[in-house]
CSV table of C-alpha atoms and ligand atoms in Angstrom, one decimal:
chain,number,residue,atom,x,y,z
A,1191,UNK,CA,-32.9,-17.9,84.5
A,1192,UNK,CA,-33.7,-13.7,83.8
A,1193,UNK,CA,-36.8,-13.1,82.8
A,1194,UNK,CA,-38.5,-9.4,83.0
A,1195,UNK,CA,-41.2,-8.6,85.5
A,1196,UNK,CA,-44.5,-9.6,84.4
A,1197,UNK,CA,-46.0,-6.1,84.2
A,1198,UNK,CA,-49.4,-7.3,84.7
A,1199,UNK,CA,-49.1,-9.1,87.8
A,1200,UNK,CA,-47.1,-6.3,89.3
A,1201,UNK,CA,-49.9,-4.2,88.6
A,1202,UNK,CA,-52.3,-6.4,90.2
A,1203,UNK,CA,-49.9,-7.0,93.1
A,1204,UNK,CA,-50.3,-3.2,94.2
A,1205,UNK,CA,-54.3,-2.9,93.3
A,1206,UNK,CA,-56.2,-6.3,93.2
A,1207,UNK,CA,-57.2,-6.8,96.7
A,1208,UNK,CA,-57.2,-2.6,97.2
A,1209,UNK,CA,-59.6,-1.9,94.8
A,1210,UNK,CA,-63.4,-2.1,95.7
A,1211,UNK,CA,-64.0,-3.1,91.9
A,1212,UNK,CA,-61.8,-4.6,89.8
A,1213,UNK,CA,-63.3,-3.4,86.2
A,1214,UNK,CA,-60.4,-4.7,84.1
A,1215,UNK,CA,-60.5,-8.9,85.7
A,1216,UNK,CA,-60.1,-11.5,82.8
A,1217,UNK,CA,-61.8,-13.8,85.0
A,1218,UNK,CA,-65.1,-14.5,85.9
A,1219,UNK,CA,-67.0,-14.3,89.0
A,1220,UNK,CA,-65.5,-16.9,91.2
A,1221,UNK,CA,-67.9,-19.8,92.1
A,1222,UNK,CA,-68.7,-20.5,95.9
A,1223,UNK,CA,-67.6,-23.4,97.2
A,1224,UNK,CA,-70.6,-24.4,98.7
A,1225,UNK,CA,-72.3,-24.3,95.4
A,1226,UNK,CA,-69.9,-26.6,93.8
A,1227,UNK,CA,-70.0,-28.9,96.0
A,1228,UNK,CA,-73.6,-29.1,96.0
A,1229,UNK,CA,-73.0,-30.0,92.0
A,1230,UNK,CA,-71.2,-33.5,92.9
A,1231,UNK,CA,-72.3,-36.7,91.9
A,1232,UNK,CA,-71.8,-39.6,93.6
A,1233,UNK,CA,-68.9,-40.7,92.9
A,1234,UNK,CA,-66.9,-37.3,93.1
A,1235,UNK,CA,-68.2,-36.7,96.5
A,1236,UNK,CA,-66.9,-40.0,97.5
A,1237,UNK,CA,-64.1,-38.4,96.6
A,1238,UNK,CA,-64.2,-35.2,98.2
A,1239,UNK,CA,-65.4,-36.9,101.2
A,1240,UNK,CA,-62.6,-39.5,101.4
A,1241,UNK,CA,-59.7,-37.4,100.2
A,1242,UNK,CA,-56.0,-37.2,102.1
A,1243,UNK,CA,-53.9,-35.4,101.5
A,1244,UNK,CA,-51.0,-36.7,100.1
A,1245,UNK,CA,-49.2,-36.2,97.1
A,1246,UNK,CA,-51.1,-36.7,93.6
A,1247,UNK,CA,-49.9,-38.1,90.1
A,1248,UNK,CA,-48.1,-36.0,88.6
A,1249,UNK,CA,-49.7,-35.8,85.5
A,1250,UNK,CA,-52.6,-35.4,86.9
A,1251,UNK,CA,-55.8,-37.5,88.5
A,1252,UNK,CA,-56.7,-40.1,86.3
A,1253,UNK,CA,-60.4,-39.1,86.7
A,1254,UNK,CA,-59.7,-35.2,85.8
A,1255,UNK,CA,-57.3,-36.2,83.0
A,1256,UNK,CA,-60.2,-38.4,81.8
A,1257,UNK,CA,-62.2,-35.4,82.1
A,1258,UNK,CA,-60.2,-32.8,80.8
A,1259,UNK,CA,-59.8,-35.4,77.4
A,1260,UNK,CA,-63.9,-35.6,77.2
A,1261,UNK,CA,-64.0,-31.2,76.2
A,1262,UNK,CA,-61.9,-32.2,73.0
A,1263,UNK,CA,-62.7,-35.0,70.2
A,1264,UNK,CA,-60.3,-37.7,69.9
A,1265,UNK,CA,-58.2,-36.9,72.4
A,1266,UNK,CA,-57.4,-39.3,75.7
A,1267,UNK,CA,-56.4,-38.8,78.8
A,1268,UNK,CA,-52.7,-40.0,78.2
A,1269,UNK,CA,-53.1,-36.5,75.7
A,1270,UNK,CA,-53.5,-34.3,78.7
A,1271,UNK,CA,-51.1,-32.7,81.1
A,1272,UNK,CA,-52.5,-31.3,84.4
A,1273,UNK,CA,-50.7,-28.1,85.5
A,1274,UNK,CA,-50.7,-25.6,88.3
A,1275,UNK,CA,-52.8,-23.5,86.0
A,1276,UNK,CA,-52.0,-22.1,82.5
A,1277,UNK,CA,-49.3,-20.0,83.8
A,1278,UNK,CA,-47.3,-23.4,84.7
A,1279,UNK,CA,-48.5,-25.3,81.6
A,1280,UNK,CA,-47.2,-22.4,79.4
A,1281,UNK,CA,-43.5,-22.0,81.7
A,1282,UNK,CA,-42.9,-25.7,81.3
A,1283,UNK,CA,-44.3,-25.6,77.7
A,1284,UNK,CA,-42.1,-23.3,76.5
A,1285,UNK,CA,-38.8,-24.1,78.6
A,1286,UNK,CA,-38.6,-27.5,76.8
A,1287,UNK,CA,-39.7,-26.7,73.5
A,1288,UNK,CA,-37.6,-23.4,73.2
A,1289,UNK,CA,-33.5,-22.0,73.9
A,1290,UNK,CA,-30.8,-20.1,71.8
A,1291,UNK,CA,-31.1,-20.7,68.2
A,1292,UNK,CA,-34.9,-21.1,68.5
A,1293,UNK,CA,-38.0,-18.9,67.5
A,1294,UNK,CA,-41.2,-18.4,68.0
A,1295,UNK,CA,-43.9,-16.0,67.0
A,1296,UNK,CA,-46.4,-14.9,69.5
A,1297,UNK,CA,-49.3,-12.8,69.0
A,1298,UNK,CA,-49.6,-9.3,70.9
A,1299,UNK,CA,-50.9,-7.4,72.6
A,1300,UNK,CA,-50.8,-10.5,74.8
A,1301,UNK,CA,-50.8,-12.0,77.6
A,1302,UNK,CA,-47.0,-12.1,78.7
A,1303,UNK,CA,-45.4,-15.2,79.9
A,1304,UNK,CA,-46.9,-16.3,76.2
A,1305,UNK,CA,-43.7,-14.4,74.8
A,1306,UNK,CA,-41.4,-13.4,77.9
A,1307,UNK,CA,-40.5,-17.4,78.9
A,1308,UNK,CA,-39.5,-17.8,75.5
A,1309,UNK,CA,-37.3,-15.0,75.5
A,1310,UNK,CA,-35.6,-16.0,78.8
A,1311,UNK,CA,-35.0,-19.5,77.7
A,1312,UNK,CA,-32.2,-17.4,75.2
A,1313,UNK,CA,-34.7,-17.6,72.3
A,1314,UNK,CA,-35.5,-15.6,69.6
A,1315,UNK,CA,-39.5,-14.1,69.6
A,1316,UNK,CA,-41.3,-12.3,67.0
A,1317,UNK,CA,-44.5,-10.8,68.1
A,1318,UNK,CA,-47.5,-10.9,65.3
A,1319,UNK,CA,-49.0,-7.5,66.3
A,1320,UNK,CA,-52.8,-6.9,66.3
A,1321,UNK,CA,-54.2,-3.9,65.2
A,1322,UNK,CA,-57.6,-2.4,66.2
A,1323,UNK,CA,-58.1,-0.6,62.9
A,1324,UNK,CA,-58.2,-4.6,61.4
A,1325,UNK,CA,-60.5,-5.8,64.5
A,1326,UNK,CA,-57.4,-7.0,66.0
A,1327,UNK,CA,-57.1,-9.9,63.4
A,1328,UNK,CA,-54.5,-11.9,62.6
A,1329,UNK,CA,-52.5,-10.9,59.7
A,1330,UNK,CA,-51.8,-14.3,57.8
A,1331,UNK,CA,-49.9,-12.9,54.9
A,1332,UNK,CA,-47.6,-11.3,57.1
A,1333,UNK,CA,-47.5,-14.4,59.8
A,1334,UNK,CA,-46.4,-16.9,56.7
A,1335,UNK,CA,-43.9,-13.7,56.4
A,1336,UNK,CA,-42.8,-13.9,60.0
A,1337,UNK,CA,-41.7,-17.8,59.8
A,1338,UNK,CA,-38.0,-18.5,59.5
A,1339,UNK,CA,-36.4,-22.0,59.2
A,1340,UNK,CA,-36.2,-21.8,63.2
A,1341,UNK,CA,-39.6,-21.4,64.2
A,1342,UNK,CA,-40.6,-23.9,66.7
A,1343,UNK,CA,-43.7,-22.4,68.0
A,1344,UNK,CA,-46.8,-20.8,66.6
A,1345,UNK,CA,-48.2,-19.1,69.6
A,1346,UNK,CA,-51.5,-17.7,69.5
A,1347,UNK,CA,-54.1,-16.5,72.2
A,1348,UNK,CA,-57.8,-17.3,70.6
A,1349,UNK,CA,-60.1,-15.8,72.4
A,1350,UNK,CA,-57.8,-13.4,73.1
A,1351,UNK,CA,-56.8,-11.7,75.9
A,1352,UNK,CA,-56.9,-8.3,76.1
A,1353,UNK,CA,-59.3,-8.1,73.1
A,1354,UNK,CA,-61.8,-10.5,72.9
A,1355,UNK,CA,-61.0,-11.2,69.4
A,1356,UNK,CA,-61.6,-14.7,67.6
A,1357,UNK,CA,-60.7,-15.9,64.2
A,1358,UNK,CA,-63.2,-16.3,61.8
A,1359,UNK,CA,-63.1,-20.0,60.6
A,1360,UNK,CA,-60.8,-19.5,57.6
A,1361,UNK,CA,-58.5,-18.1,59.3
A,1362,UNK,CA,-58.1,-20.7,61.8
A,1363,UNK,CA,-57.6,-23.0,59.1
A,1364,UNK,CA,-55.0,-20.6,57.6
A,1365,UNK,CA,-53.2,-20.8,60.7
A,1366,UNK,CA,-53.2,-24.6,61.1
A,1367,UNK,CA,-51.6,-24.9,57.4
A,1368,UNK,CA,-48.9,-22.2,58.2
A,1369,UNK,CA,-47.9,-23.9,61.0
A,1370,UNK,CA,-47.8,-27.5,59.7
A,1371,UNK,CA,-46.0,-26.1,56.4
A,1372,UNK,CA,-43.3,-24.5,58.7
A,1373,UNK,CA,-43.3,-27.7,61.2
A,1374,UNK,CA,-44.0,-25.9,63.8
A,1375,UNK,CA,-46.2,-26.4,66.9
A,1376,UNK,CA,-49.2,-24.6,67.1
A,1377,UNK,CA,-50.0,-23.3,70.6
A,1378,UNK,CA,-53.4,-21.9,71.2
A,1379,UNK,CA,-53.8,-21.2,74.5
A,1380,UNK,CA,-57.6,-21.7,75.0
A,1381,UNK,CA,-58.1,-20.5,78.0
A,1382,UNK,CA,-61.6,-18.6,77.2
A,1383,UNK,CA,-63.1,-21.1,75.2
A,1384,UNK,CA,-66.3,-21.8,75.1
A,1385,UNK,CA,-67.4,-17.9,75.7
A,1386,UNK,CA,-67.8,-17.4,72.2
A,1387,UNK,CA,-71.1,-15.3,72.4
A,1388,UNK,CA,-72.5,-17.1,69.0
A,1389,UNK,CA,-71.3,-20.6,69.7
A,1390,UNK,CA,-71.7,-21.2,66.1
A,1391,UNK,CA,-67.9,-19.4,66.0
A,1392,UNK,CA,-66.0,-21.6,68.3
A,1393,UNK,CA,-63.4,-23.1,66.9
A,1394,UNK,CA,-61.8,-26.4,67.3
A,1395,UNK,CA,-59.3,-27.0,69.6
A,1396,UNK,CA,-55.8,-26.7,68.5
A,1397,UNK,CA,-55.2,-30.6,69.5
A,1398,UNK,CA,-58.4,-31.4,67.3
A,1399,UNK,CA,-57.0,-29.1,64.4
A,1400,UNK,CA,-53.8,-30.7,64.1
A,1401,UNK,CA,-51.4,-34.0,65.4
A,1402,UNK,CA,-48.7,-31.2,66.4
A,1403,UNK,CA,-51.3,-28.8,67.8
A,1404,UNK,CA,-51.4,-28.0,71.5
A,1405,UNK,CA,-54.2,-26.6,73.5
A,1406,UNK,CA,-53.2,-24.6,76.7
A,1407,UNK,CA,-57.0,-24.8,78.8
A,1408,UNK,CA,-57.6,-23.5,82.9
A,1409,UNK,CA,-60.0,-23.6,85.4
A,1410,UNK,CA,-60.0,-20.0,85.5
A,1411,UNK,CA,-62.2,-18.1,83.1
A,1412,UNK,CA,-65.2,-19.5,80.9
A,1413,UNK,CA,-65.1,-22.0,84.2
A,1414,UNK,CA,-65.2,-19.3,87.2
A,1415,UNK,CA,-62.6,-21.4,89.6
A,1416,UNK,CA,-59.3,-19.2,89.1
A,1417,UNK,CA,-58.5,-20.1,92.9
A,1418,UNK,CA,-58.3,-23.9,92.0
A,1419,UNK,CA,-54.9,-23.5,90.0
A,1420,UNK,CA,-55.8,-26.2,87.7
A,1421,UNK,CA,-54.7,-25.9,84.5
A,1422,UNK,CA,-53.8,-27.9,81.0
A,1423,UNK,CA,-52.3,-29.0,78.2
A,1424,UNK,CA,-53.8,-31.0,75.0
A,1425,UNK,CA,-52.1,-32.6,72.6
A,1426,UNK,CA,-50.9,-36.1,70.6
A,1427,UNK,CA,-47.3,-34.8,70.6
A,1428,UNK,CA,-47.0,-37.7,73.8
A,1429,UNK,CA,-43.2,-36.9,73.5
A,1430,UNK,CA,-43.5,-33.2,74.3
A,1431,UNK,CA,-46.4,-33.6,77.1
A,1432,UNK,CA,-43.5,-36.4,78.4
A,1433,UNK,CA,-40.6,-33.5,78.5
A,1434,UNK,CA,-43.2,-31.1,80.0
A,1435,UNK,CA,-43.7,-33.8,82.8
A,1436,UNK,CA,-40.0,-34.2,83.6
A,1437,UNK,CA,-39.3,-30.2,83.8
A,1438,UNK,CA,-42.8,-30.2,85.9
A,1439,UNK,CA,-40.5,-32.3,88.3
A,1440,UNK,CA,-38.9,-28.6,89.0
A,1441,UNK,CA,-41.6,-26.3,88.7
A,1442,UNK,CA,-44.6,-28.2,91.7
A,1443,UNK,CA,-44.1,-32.3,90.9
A,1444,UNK,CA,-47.9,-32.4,91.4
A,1445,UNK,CA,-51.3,-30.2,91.8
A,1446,UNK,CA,-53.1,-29.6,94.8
A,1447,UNK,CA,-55.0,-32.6,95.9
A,1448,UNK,CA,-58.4,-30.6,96.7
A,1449,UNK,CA,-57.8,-28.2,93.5
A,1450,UNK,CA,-58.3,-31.7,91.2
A,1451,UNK,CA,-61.1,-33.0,93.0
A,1452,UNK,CA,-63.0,-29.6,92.6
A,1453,UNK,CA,-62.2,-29.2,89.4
A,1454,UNK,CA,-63.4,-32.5,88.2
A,1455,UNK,CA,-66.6,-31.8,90.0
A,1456,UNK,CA,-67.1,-28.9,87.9
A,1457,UNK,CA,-65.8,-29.9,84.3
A,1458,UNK,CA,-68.6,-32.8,85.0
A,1459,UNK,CA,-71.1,-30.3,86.2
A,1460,UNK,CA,-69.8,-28.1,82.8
A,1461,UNK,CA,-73.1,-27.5,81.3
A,1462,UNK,CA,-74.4,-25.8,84.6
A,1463,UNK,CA,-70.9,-23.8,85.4
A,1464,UNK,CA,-70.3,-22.3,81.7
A,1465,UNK,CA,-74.4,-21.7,81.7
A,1466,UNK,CA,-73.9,-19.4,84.4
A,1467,UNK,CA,-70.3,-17.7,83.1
A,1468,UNK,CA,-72.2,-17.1,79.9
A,1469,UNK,CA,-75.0,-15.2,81.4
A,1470,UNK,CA,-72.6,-13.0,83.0
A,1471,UNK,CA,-70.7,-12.1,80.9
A,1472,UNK,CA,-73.4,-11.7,78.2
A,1473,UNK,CA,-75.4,-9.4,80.5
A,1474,UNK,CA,-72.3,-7.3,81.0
A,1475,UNK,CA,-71.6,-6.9,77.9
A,1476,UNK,CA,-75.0,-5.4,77.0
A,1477,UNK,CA,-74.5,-3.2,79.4
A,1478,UNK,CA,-70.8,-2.1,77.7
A,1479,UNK,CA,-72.3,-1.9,74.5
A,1480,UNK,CA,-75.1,0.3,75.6
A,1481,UNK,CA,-72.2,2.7,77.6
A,1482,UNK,CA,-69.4,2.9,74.3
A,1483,UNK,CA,-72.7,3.8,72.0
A,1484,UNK,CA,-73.7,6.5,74.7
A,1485,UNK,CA,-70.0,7.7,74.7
A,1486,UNK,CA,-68.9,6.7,71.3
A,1487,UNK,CA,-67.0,10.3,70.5
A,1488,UNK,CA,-64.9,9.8,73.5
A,1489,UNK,CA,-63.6,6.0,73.5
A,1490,UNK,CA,-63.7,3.3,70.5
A,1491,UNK,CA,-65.4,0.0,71.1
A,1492,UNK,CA,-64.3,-3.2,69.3
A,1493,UNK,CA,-67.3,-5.5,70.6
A,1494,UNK,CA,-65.0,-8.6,72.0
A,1495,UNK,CA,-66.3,-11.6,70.3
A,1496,UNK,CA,-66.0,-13.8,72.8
A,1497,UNK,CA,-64.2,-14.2,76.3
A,1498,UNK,CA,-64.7,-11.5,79.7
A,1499,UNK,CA,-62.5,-8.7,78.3
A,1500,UNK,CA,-62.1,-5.9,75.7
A,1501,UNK,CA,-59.8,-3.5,74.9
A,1502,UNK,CA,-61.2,-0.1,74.4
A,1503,UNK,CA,-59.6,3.3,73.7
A,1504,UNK,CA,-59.4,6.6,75.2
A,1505,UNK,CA,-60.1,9.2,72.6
A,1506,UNK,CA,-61.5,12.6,74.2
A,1507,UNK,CA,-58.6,15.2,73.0
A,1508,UNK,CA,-56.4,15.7,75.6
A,1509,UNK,CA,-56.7,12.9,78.3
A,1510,UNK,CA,-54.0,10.1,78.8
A,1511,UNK,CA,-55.3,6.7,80.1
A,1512,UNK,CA,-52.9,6.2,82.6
A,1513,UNK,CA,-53.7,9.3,84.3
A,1514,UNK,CA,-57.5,9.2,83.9
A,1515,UNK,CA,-57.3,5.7,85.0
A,1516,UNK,CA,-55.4,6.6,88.4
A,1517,UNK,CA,-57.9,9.8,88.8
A,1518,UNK,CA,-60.6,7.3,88.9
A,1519,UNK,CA,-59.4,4.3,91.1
A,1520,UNK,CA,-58.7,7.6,93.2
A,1521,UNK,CA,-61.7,8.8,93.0
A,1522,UNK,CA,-64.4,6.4,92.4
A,1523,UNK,CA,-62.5,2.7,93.9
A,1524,UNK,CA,-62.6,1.6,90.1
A,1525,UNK,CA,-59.7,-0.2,88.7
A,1526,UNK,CA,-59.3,-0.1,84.9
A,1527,UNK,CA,-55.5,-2.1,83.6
A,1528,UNK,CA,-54.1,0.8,81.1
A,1529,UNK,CA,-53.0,-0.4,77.6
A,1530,UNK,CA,-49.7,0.3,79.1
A,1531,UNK,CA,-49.3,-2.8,81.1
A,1532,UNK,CA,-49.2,-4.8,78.0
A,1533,UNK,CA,-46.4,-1.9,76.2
A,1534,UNK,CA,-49.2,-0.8,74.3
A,1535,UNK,CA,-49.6,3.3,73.5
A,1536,UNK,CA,-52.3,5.0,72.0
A,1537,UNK,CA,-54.4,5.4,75.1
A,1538,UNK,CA,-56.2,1.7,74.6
A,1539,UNK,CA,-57.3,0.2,78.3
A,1540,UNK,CA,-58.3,-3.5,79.4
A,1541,UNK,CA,-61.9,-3.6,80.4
A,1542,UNK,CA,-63.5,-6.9,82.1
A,1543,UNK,CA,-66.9,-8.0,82.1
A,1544,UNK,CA,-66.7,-11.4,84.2
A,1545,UNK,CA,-67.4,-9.9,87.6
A,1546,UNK,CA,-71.1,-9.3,88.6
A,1547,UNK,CA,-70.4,-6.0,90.2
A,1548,UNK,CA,-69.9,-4.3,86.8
A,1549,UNK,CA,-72.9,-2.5,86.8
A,1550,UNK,CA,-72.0,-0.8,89.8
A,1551,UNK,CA,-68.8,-0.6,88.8
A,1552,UNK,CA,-70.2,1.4,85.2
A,1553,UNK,CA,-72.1,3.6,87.0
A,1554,UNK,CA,-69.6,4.8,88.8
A,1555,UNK,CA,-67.2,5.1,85.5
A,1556,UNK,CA,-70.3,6.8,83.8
A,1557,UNK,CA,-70.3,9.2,87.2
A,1558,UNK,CA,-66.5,9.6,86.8
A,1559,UNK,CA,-66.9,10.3,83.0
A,1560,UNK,CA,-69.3,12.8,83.4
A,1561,UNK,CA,-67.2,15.0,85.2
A,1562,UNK,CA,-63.7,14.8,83.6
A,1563,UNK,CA,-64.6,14.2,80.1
A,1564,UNK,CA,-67.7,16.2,78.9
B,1922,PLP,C1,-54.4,-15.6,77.8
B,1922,PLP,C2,-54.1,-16.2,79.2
B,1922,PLP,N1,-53.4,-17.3,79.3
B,1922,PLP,C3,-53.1,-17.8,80.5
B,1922,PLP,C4,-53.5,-17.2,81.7
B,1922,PLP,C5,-53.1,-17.8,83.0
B,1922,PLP,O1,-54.2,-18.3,83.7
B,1922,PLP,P1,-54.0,-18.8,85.2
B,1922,PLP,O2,-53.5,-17.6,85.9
B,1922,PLP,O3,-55.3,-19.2,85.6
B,1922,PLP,O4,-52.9,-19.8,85.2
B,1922,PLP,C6,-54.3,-16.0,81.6
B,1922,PLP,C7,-54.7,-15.3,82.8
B,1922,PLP,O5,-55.0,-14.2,82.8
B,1922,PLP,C8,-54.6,-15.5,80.3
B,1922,PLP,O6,-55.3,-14.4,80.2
């Protein structure tokens, strides 16, 4: 297999453990250890306690699969896949749903392995691009467009990643029909559910919204425990979550022992882990909001509905991003992730609000901005 570098990770590679603040993280603030563990109950820290370390099922720890199955209605744990987080659900995913004669459409700006797996497997991708002039909203007069009599996959990030956009409800609905009318799978890779900063706007899951729908869920963001790996898939399509298993054979045969133990603990102890992602990231963001109204003639602001990132633009005459960006990692140890990354122009930039040092972080921005763009 070819596939192209993920430009993302590269950039992270060189920065992410260089940088003393990572301004542009899609995750959140990493729980402690030590304050997960203190969150098991009885029976999880039986486990914990009594664990070797052996090979696990490869579809996952009955208990955590059980768990996973509880975040969705109607769904049971035989409907869940456990992954080496979404990044392996989506590779096996798409490497037995998708090859030459195949096609998908994937929304983007996105994240990439969403579109770049399908494209190595030899198939054929069309990218449903958001624009910020529409709130970076799907399009689904031109998606219905976009559908051939080869599409296989529906692919869509919701909340999105990089900019915080969600569907409204009609839209979602919208989607679900296209897909089912083309019989195609819907893919909605979840992974920043349950962010939504009015809950009254999540949505249901993709498994819940449809019998071929597939839900792509993670440790890592709206839950705080990137370094666990532990990610998902959700659906009733048993015969694709089977295939999934037997190319999983290839990819790790099974997740890390520890990871699933830890991550039950903390999908049972949900209400107190997303409690404490949501008042991050909702303190951070007042403090975004407050910044792009201060400086509103020299960057636009689409307020992110939901999730830990946004995708603002550069506008003072004059300035690229990915030069002011490197001026101020330079300069103030700041790390912002340059529309470029995602082969987007038009001087947009990823911002991240999951991490608690943002305010310091801001400041220093605002100190930077000050200088170089008044
Ligand atoms: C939209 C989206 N999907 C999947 C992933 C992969 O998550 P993980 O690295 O935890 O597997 C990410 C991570 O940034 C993401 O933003």
């Amino acid at each position: 297999m070819r596939i192209a570098d993920f430009a993302l990770e590269r950039y992270f590679a060189r920065w992410e453990f260089a940088v003393e603040h990572l301004l542009c993280a899609s995750d959140v603030q990493g729980y402690a250890m030590a304050d997960l563990l203190a969150l098991a109950d009885d029976e999880t820290r039986g486990l914990w306690d009594g664990l070797t370390l052996g090979y696990t099922e490869s579809t996952g720890h009955p208990l955590l699969r059980r768990e996973i199955a509880s975040l969705y209605d109607g769904v049971d744990a035989e409907d869940v896949l456990v992954f080496a987080g979404a990044e392996e659900a989506i590779f096996c995913l798409v490497n037995v749903t998708m090859g030459p004669g195949d096609h998908a459409i994937v929304t983007w700006p996105g994240y990439q392995s969403l579109y770049e797996v399908a494209r190595a497997t030899g198939a054929e991708v069309t990218l449903h691009e958001l624009h910020e002039a529409d709130g970076w909203a799907l399009d689904l007069a031109r998606l219905r467009a976009q559908v051939t009599p080869s599409t296989r996959l529906i692919v869509v990030n919701a909340p999105h990643n990089p900019t915080g956009m969600l569907p409204d409800r009609a839209t979602f609905d919208g989607l679900v029909a296209i897909a089912e009318e083309a019989g195609a799978t819907l893919v909605v890779d979840e992974v920043y559910r349950e962010l939504e900063f009015d809950p009254t706007c999540r949505l249901p899951a993709a498994v819940e919204a449809s019998s071929r729908g597939v839900s792509v869920g993670v440790m890592s963001k709206s839950y705080a425990m990137a370094g666990l790996r532990i990610g998902w898939l959700a659906s009733h399509d048993r015969d694709l979550l089977a295939r999934c298993a037997a190319f999983k054979d290839y990819t790790t045969i099974c997740s890390s022992a520890p990871a699933e133990i830890l991550a039950l603990i903390g999908l049972r102890a949900r209400d107190v882990v997303l409690a404490r992602s949501r008042g991050i990231v909702e303190a951070n963001l007042q403090r975004l909001d407050a910044f792009f109204e201060d400086w509103g003639d020299r960057f636009t602001w689409v307020r992110p509905r939901a999730g830990s990132i946004g995708f603002p633009r550069l506008t003072a005459p004059g300035v690229d991003i990915d030069t002011w960006a490197a001026s101020l990692v330079e300069a103030e140890g700041v790390l912002l992730l340059p529309g470029s990354q995602f082969g987007v122009g038009g001087n947009h930039f990823r911002i991240g609000f999951g991490r608690t040092d943002l305010p310091v972080a801001l400041d220093r921005l605002e100190a930077f901005a000050e200088r170089t763009l008044r």
